[in-house]
Amino acid sequence: MTLALHGGTPVRTAPWPSWPPPMDEAQRKLVADVLDSGRWGATQGGGVCADLTRAFARLSGVEYGVAVGNATLGLFAAFKGLGVGPGDEVIVPGYTFVASATSVLLAGAVPVIVDVDPADLHLSAAAVEAAITPRTAAIMPVHLAGSPADMDPLNAVAARHGLKVVEDAAQAHGAAYKDRPVGGLGDVGVYSFQASKAMTAGEGGLIVCRSEADHEAIWSVCNLGRSLGGAWYGHPNVGWNLRLTEIQAALLLPWLDRLPEEVERRNAFCDAVDRELAAAGLPVAQVPPPPGTTTDSRHLLMLRLGEPVDRELLISAMAAEGVPLDGGYPPLGTMEALTGAGARVEDCPATEAAAREVVWVRQSMLMEDPSAAADLAEALSKVLPEATRPA
Ligand SMILES: *Cc1c(COP(=O)(O)O)cnc(C)c1O
């Protein structure tokens, strides 16, 4: 069969669902209410941002939260609030979005990039342990693709060495580890509402934490160094304006009601992919979630190719077949911007293998009816023989 890339008939011409999904009535109404109220900012307190913050703290199983402009700044604020800064090192996984590391740089600390587990691609406790120095102050498990990092071993290493645990939950709204929600598994968790994420207001972020002292410190960082309940022009600390707007919060608060349904929908699609890949006998398998995963929120579906392929050809040929795949992250440790800024890079063989062998199916596609998983398997069956390099 001729590849669509070479003029053949594409496997699929139907569009995939768009992301974000259309606003529902509850979102429309709350956004209109906020716009009509003229209370577009959250400085007065008690508005939609406050409701959203409480809802996310509850979702995460903790007491406190702070809504912020995005997750990059949320991670930065978490480090500032926890007192992690110049002279400190923060251990981050090699297979993640660049902001995991640049937030550490923004706080003045040094990102230490370590390898991920070769099977599930999440931060490895063994790699963390091997990279600890007297300067290590914190670790950052990333709940990659919507599955929670294997937190028990990571928390155990952190406890043994007196390290803070900051969870990057930017991709994991609604995910759970051993029936405990992410975000509340370490000291601080940070969600993103950037346009590609599982809940979005175009941009946005939210920090959750369990300790009152951490909450006060992080709130102050995000509110120009004010103290909670203190004077408007009293600034006992150095801080910035990192606040979310009420308009953004109005898009997000009603979304929480349908999040579990959307997570289920994506899981149904991913289960169908498993069945279709097995039926087609393809050398492709889902990257399994870490042990302890009880809810995978399925922000992305990561597929590992079992044979060496020409990735560029694979990705352009799949796009031409109407089933686009994403090439995923290059290894964090290969980015000159990070090494040039002082990041320390440990050996990352599993990360490098992931960059070669793993491709992603985007969240919008996972929202499609599970029957469309057959298109993915069919397009892979067509493209892989052409893209596979002789061993
Ligand atoms: C999106 C993302 C971020 C950054 O979130 P922003 O809200 O865009 O700043 C950080 N970490 C991971 C893993 C992400 O996917």
Coordinates of C-alpha atoms and ligand atoms in Angstrom, one line a residue:
M1 CA 0.0 0.0 0.0
T2 CA 1.4 3.4 -1.0
L3 CA 2.0 5.7 1.9
A4 CA -0.1 8.8 1.9
L5 CA 3.2 10.6 2.2
H6 CA 4.0 9.3 -1.3
G7 CA 0.5 10.0 -2.8
G8 CA -1.4 7.0 -1.5
T9 CA -4.8 7.2 0.2
P10 CA -4.6 8.3 3.9
V11 CA -5.9 5.9 6.5
R12 CA -8.0 8.6 8.1
T13 CA -9.4 11.9 6.8
A14 CA -11.8 12.6 9.6
P15 CA -10.6 15.3 12.0
W16 CA -9.7 14.4 15.6
P17 CA -11.4 16.2 18.4
S18 CA -10.2 19.8 19.0
W19 CA -8.5 20.9 22.2
P20 CA -9.7 22.5 24.3
P21 CA -13.2 21.0 24.0
P22 CA -16.0 23.5 23.5
M23 CA -17.1 25.4 26.6
D24 CA -20.0 23.9 28.4
E25 CA -23.0 25.9 29.7
A26 CA -21.6 26.1 33.3
Q27 CA -18.3 27.6 32.0
R28 CA -20.2 30.0 29.7
K29 CA -22.3 31.2 32.6
L30 CA -19.5 31.6 35.1
V31 CA -17.3 33.4 32.6
A32 CA -20.2 35.8 31.8
D33 CA -20.9 36.3 35.5
V34 CA -17.3 37.3 36.2
L35 CA -17.1 39.6 33.2
D36 CA -20.4 41.3 34.2
S37 CA -19.3 41.7 37.8
G38 CA -16.2 43.7 36.8
R39 CA -14.2 41.7 39.4
W40 CA -11.7 40.4 37.0
G41 CA -8.8 40.2 39.4
A42 CA -8.5 38.1 42.5
T43 CA -7.0 40.6 44.9
Q44 CA -10.2 41.1 46.9
G45 CA -10.3 37.4 47.8
G46 CA -13.4 35.2 48.2
G47 CA -14.0 35.0 44.4
V48 CA -13.8 32.2 41.8
C49 CA -10.0 31.9 42.3
A50 CA -10.6 31.2 46.0
D51 CA -13.2 28.5 45.1
L52 CA -10.9 27.0 42.5
T53 CA -8.0 26.9 45.0
R54 CA -10.1 25.2 47.6
A55 CA -11.4 22.7 45.0
F56 CA -7.9 21.8 43.9
A57 CA -6.6 21.5 47.5
R58 CA -9.5 19.1 48.1
L59 CA -8.8 17.2 44.8
S60 CA -5.2 16.8 46.0
G61 CA -6.1 15.7 49.5
V62 CA -4.5 18.8 51.2
E63 CA -5.5 21.9 53.1
Y64 CA -4.0 24.7 51.1
G65 CA -3.5 26.1 47.6
V66 CA -2.4 29.3 45.7
A67 CA -3.6 30.0 42.1
V68 CA -0.9 31.4 39.9
G69 CA -0.3 32.6 36.3
N70 CA 1.3 29.4 35.1
A71 CA 3.1 26.3 36.4
T72 CA 6.6 27.4 35.6
L73 CA 6.1 30.3 38.0
G74 CA 4.2 28.0 40.4
L75 CA 7.2 25.7 40.6
F76 CA 9.5 28.7 41.1
A77 CA 7.2 30.0 43.9
A78 CA 7.2 26.6 45.5
F79 CA 11.0 26.6 45.7
K80 CA 11.1 30.2 46.9
G81 CA 8.5 29.5 49.6
L82 CA 10.4 26.4 50.7
G83 CA 13.6 28.3 51.0
V84 CA 15.3 26.5 48.1
G85 CA 17.7 28.9 46.2
P86 CA 21.3 29.8 45.5
G87 CA 23.7 27.2 46.7
D88 CA 21.1 24.4 46.5
E89 CA 20.6 21.6 44.1
V90 CA 17.3 20.2 42.9
I91 CA 17.1 16.8 41.3
V92 CA 14.9 16.6 38.2
P93 CA 14.2 13.7 35.8
G94 CA 15.9 13.7 32.4
Y95 CA 12.7 13.0 30.4
T96 CA 10.4 16.0 31.1
F97 CA 9.4 19.4 29.8
V98 CA 12.1 22.1 30.0
A99 CA 10.2 24.2 32.6
S100 CA 10.7 21.5 35.2
A101 CA 14.4 22.5 35.1
T102 CA 14.1 26.2 34.3
S103 CA 11.9 26.8 37.3
V104 CA 14.8 25.6 39.4
L105 CA 17.1 28.0 37.6
L106 CA 14.7 30.8 38.2
A107 CA 14.8 30.2 41.9
G108 CA 18.6 30.5 41.7
A109 CA 19.3 26.8 42.4
V110 CA 21.1 24.2 40.3
P111 CA 19.0 21.6 38.4
V112 CA 20.6 18.2 38.7
I113 CA 19.3 16.1 35.8
V114 CA 19.2 12.3 36.5
D115 CA 17.9 9.3 34.6
V116 CA 14.4 7.9 34.6
D117 CA 13.2 4.4 35.1
P118 CA 13.8 2.5 31.9
A119 CA 10.3 0.9 31.9
D120 CA 8.0 3.7 33.0
L121 CA 10.2 6.8 32.2
H122 CA 9.5 8.5 35.6
L123 CA 12.1 9.8 38.1
S124 CA 14.0 6.9 39.5
A125 CA 14.7 6.7 43.2
A126 CA 17.9 4.9 42.6
A127 CA 19.1 7.6 40.3
V128 CA 18.1 10.2 42.8
E129 CA 20.0 8.5 45.6
A130 CA 23.1 8.3 43.5
A131 CA 23.0 12.0 42.7
I132 CA 22.5 13.4 46.2
T133 CA 25.3 15.7 47.5
P134 CA 25.5 17.9 50.7
R135 CA 23.9 20.7 48.5
T136 CA 20.8 18.7 47.5
A137 CA 17.8 20.5 48.9
A138 CA 14.8 19.1 46.9
I139 CA 13.7 16.5 44.4
M140 CA 11.0 17.0 41.7
P141 CA 9.0 13.9 40.7
V142 CA 7.1 14.7 37.5
H143 CA 3.8 13.0 37.0
L144 CA 4.6 12.4 33.4
A145 CA 1.8 11.9 30.8
G146 CA -0.8 11.7 33.6
S147 CA 0.6 8.8 35.5
P148 CA 1.9 9.4 39.0
A149 CA 5.6 9.0 39.7
D150 CA 6.4 6.0 42.0
M151 CA 6.2 8.2 45.1
D152 CA 6.9 5.8 48.0
P153 CA 10.5 5.1 47.2
L154 CA 11.1 8.7 46.2
N155 CA 9.6 10.0 49.5
A156 CA 11.6 7.5 51.4
V157 CA 14.9 8.8 49.8
A158 CA 13.8 12.3 50.5
A159 CA 13.0 11.6 54.1
R160 CA 16.3 9.8 54.7
H161 CA 18.2 12.8 53.4
G162 CA 16.0 15.6 54.7
L163 CA 14.9 16.8 51.2
K164 CA 11.8 18.7 50.1
V165 CA 9.6 17.0 47.5
V166 CA 8.0 19.3 44.9
E167 CA 5.6 17.4 42.6
D168 CA 5.4 18.6 39.0
A169 CA 1.7 17.7 38.4
A170 CA 1.4 19.9 35.3
Q171 CA 0.2 16.9 33.3
A172 CA -1.7 15.0 36.0
H173 CA -5.0 16.6 37.0
G174 CA -7.0 13.9 38.7
A175 CA -4.3 11.2 38.8
A176 CA -3.9 9.0 41.9
Y177 CA -1.1 6.8 43.4
K178 CA -2.2 4.0 45.7
D179 CA -5.6 5.7 45.8
R180 CA -4.1 8.9 47.0
P181 CA -4.3 11.9 44.7
V182 CA -1.2 13.5 43.2
G183 CA -0.3 17.0 44.3
G184 CA -0.6 16.0 48.0
L185 CA 2.0 13.2 48.0
G186 CA 5.0 15.5 48.6
D187 CA 5.5 18.9 50.3
V188 CA 4.1 20.9 47.4
G189 CA 2.4 20.0 44.1
V190 CA 2.0 22.3 41.0
Y191 CA -0.7 22.0 38.3
S192 CA -0.7 23.7 34.9
F193 CA -3.7 25.1 32.9
Q194 CA -1.6 26.0 29.8
A195 CA -3.5 25.5 26.5
S196 CA -2.4 21.9 26.0
K197 CA -3.1 20.6 29.5
A198 CA -6.0 18.4 30.7
M199 CA -7.8 21.5 32.1
T200 CA -7.0 24.8 30.5
A201 CA -7.8 28.5 30.7
G202 CA -5.3 29.3 27.9
E203 CA -2.7 29.8 30.7
G204 CA -2.7 29.3 34.4
G205 CA -1.4 27.3 37.3
L206 CA -2.2 26.2 40.8
I207 CA 0.1 25.3 43.8
V208 CA -1.2 22.9 46.5
C209 CA 0.5 22.1 49.8
R210 CA -0.3 20.5 53.2
S211 CA 1.6 22.8 55.7
E212 CA 0.2 26.1 56.8
A213 CA 3.7 27.6 57.1
D214 CA 4.5 26.5 53.5
H215 CA 1.2 28.0 52.3
E216 CA 1.9 31.3 54.0
A217 CA 5.4 31.5 52.5
I218 CA 4.3 30.5 49.0
W219 CA 1.2 32.8 49.1
S220 CA 3.6 35.7 50.0
V221 CA 5.9 34.9 47.1
C222 CA 2.9 35.1 44.8
N223 CA 1.5 38.3 46.3
L224 CA 4.4 40.8 46.3
G225 CA 5.8 39.7 49.6
R226 CA 2.6 40.6 51.6
S227 CA 1.7 38.5 54.6
L228 CA -1.7 36.7 54.6
G229 CA -4.1 39.0 56.3
G230 CA -1.5 41.7 56.6
A231 CA -1.5 45.3 55.4
W232 CA -1.9 46.0 51.7
Y233 CA 1.3 48.0 51.6
G234 CA 3.1 45.9 54.1
H235 CA 5.7 43.8 52.4
P236 CA 7.7 41.8 54.9
N237 CA 9.1 39.5 52.2
V238 CA 10.3 39.8 48.6
G239 CA 7.6 38.6 46.3
W240 CA 6.0 39.1 42.9
N241 CA 2.6 39.3 41.4
L242 CA 2.0 35.8 40.1
R243 CA -1.8 35.7 40.4
L244 CA -4.3 34.0 38.2
T245 CA -7.3 36.1 37.1
E246 CA -11.0 35.5 38.0
I247 CA -11.8 35.1 34.3
Q248 CA -9.4 32.2 34.0
A249 CA -10.7 30.6 37.2
A250 CA -14.2 30.8 35.8
L251 CA -13.2 28.6 32.8
L252 CA -11.6 26.1 35.2
L253 CA -13.9 25.7 38.2
P254 CA -16.8 24.1 36.3
W255 CA -14.3 21.9 34.4
L256 CA -13.6 20.0 37.6
D257 CA -17.0 18.5 37.4
R258 CA -16.4 16.8 34.1
L259 CA -12.7 15.9 34.7
P260 CA -13.3 12.3 36.0
E261 CA -15.5 11.6 32.9
E262 CA -12.8 12.9 30.6
V263 CA -10.1 10.9 32.3
E264 CA -12.3 7.8 31.9
R265 CA -12.8 8.6 28.2
R266 CA -9.1 8.8 27.6
N267 CA -8.5 5.6 29.5
A268 CA -11.1 3.8 27.3
F269 CA -9.3 5.0 24.2
C270 CA -5.9 3.9 25.5
D271 CA -7.4 0.4 26.4
A272 CA -8.6 0.1 22.8
V273 CA -5.2 1.0 21.6
D274 CA -3.8 -1.9 23.6
R275 CA -6.2 -4.3 22.0
E276 CA -5.7 -2.9 18.5
L277 CA -1.9 -3.1 18.8
A278 CA -2.0 -6.6 20.0
A279 CA -4.4 -7.7 17.3
A280 CA -2.2 -6.1 14.6
G281 CA 0.9 -7.9 16.1
L282 CA 2.9 -4.6 15.9
P283 CA 6.2 -4.2 17.7
V284 CA 4.8 -1.2 19.6
A285 CA 3.7 -1.1 23.2
Q286 CA 2.4 1.5 25.6
V287 CA 4.9 2.8 28.1
P288 CA 3.4 1.3 31.3
P289 CA 2.6 3.5 34.2
P290 CA 4.7 3.2 37.4
P291 CA 3.8 0.6 40.0
G292 CA 1.3 2.1 42.4
T293 CA -0.7 3.9 39.7
T294 CA -4.4 3.7 40.6
T295 CA -5.7 6.5 38.3
D296 CA -3.7 7.4 35.2
S297 CA -5.2 10.6 34.0
R298 CA -3.8 9.9 30.5
H299 CA -2.7 13.4 29.5
L300 CA -0.6 11.7 26.7
L301 CA -0.3 8.2 25.5
M302 CA 3.4 7.2 25.2
L303 CA 4.2 4.4 22.8
R304 CA 7.5 2.6 22.7
L305 CA 8.7 1.4 19.3
G306 CA 10.3 -2.0 19.5
E307 CA 12.6 -1.6 16.5
P308 CA 14.9 1.1 15.4
V309 CA 13.0 3.5 13.1
D310 CA 13.6 6.6 11.0
R311 CA 11.7 8.9 13.4
E312 CA 11.4 11.8 11.0
L313 CA 10.0 9.6 8.4
L314 CA 7.6 7.9 10.9
I315 CA 6.3 11.2 12.1
S316 CA 5.7 12.8 8.8
A317 CA 4.3 9.6 7.3
M318 CA 1.8 9.2 10.2
A319 CA 0.7 12.8 9.9
A320 CA 0.1 12.2 6.2
E321 CA -2.0 9.2 7.1
G322 CA -4.2 11.4 9.2
V323 CA -2.9 10.0 12.5
P324 CA -0.3 12.5 13.8
L325 CA 2.2 11.5 16.5
D326 CA 4.4 13.7 18.5
G327 CA 8.2 13.0 18.7
G328 CA 8.3 13.8 22.4
Y329 CA 11.1 15.3 24.5
P330 CA 14.7 15.4 23.7
P331 CA 16.8 14.5 26.8
L332 CA 16.9 17.5 29.1
G333 CA 20.6 17.0 29.7
T334 CA 21.4 17.6 26.0
M335 CA 19.9 21.1 26.1
E336 CA 22.8 23.6 25.8
A337 CA 20.6 26.3 27.4
L338 CA 20.5 24.2 30.6
T339 CA 24.0 23.0 30.7
G340 CA 25.1 26.6 29.8
A341 CA 23.2 27.8 32.8
G342 CA 25.0 25.5 35.2
A343 CA 22.7 22.4 35.2
R344 CA 24.5 19.3 36.3
V345 CA 23.8 16.2 34.1
E346 CA 24.2 12.6 35.3
D347 CA 24.3 9.6 33.0
C348 CA 20.9 9.2 31.4
P349 CA 20.9 6.1 29.2
A350 CA 17.1 5.3 29.8
T351 CA 16.3 8.9 29.0
E352 CA 18.3 8.8 25.8
A353 CA 16.6 5.5 24.8
A354 CA 13.2 7.1 25.4
A355 CA 14.1 10.0 23.1
R356 CA 14.9 7.5 20.3
E357 CA 12.2 5.0 20.9
V358 CA 9.1 6.7 22.3
V359 CA 6.4 8.7 20.5
W360 CA 3.3 10.3 21.9
V361 CA -0.4 10.3 21.0
R362 CA -1.8 13.7 22.0
Q363 CA -4.6 14.2 24.4
S364 CA -7.1 15.5 21.9
M365 CA -6.9 12.2 20.0
L366 CA -7.4 10.3 23.2
M367 CA -10.8 12.1 23.5
E368 CA -12.0 10.4 20.3
D369 CA -14.3 7.4 20.4
P370 CA -12.3 4.3 21.2
S371 CA -13.2 2.8 17.8
A372 CA -10.7 5.3 16.3
A373 CA -7.9 3.3 17.9
A374 CA -8.1 1.1 14.9
D375 CA -7.0 4.0 12.7
L376 CA -3.9 4.3 14.8
A377 CA -3.0 0.6 14.5
E378 CA -3.8 0.6 10.8
A379 CA -1.6 3.6 10.1
L380 CA 1.2 2.2 12.1
S381 CA 0.9 -1.1 10.3
K382 CA 1.2 0.8 7.0
V383 CA 4.0 3.1 8.0
L384 CA 6.3 1.0 10.3
P385 CA 7.6 -1.4 7.6
E386 CA 8.7 1.6 5.6
A387 CA 10.2 3.5 8.5
T388 CA 11.9 0.6 10.2
R389 CA 15.7 0.7 9.6
P390 CA 17.5 -2.6 8.9
A391 CA 19.2 -3.7 12.1
Ligands
LIG1 C1 3.4 22.3 30.9 C2 4.4 21.8 31.8 C3 5.0 22.7 32.7 C4 4.9 24.2 32.6 O1 3.6 24.6 32.7 P1 3.2 26.1 32.3 O2 1.9 26.3 32.9 O3 3.2 26.1 30.8 O4 4.2 27.0 32.8 C5 5.9 22.2 33.6 N1 6.2 20.9 33.7 C6 5.6 20.0 32.8 C7 5.9 18.5 33.0 C8 4.7 20.4 31.9 O5 4.1 19.6 31.0

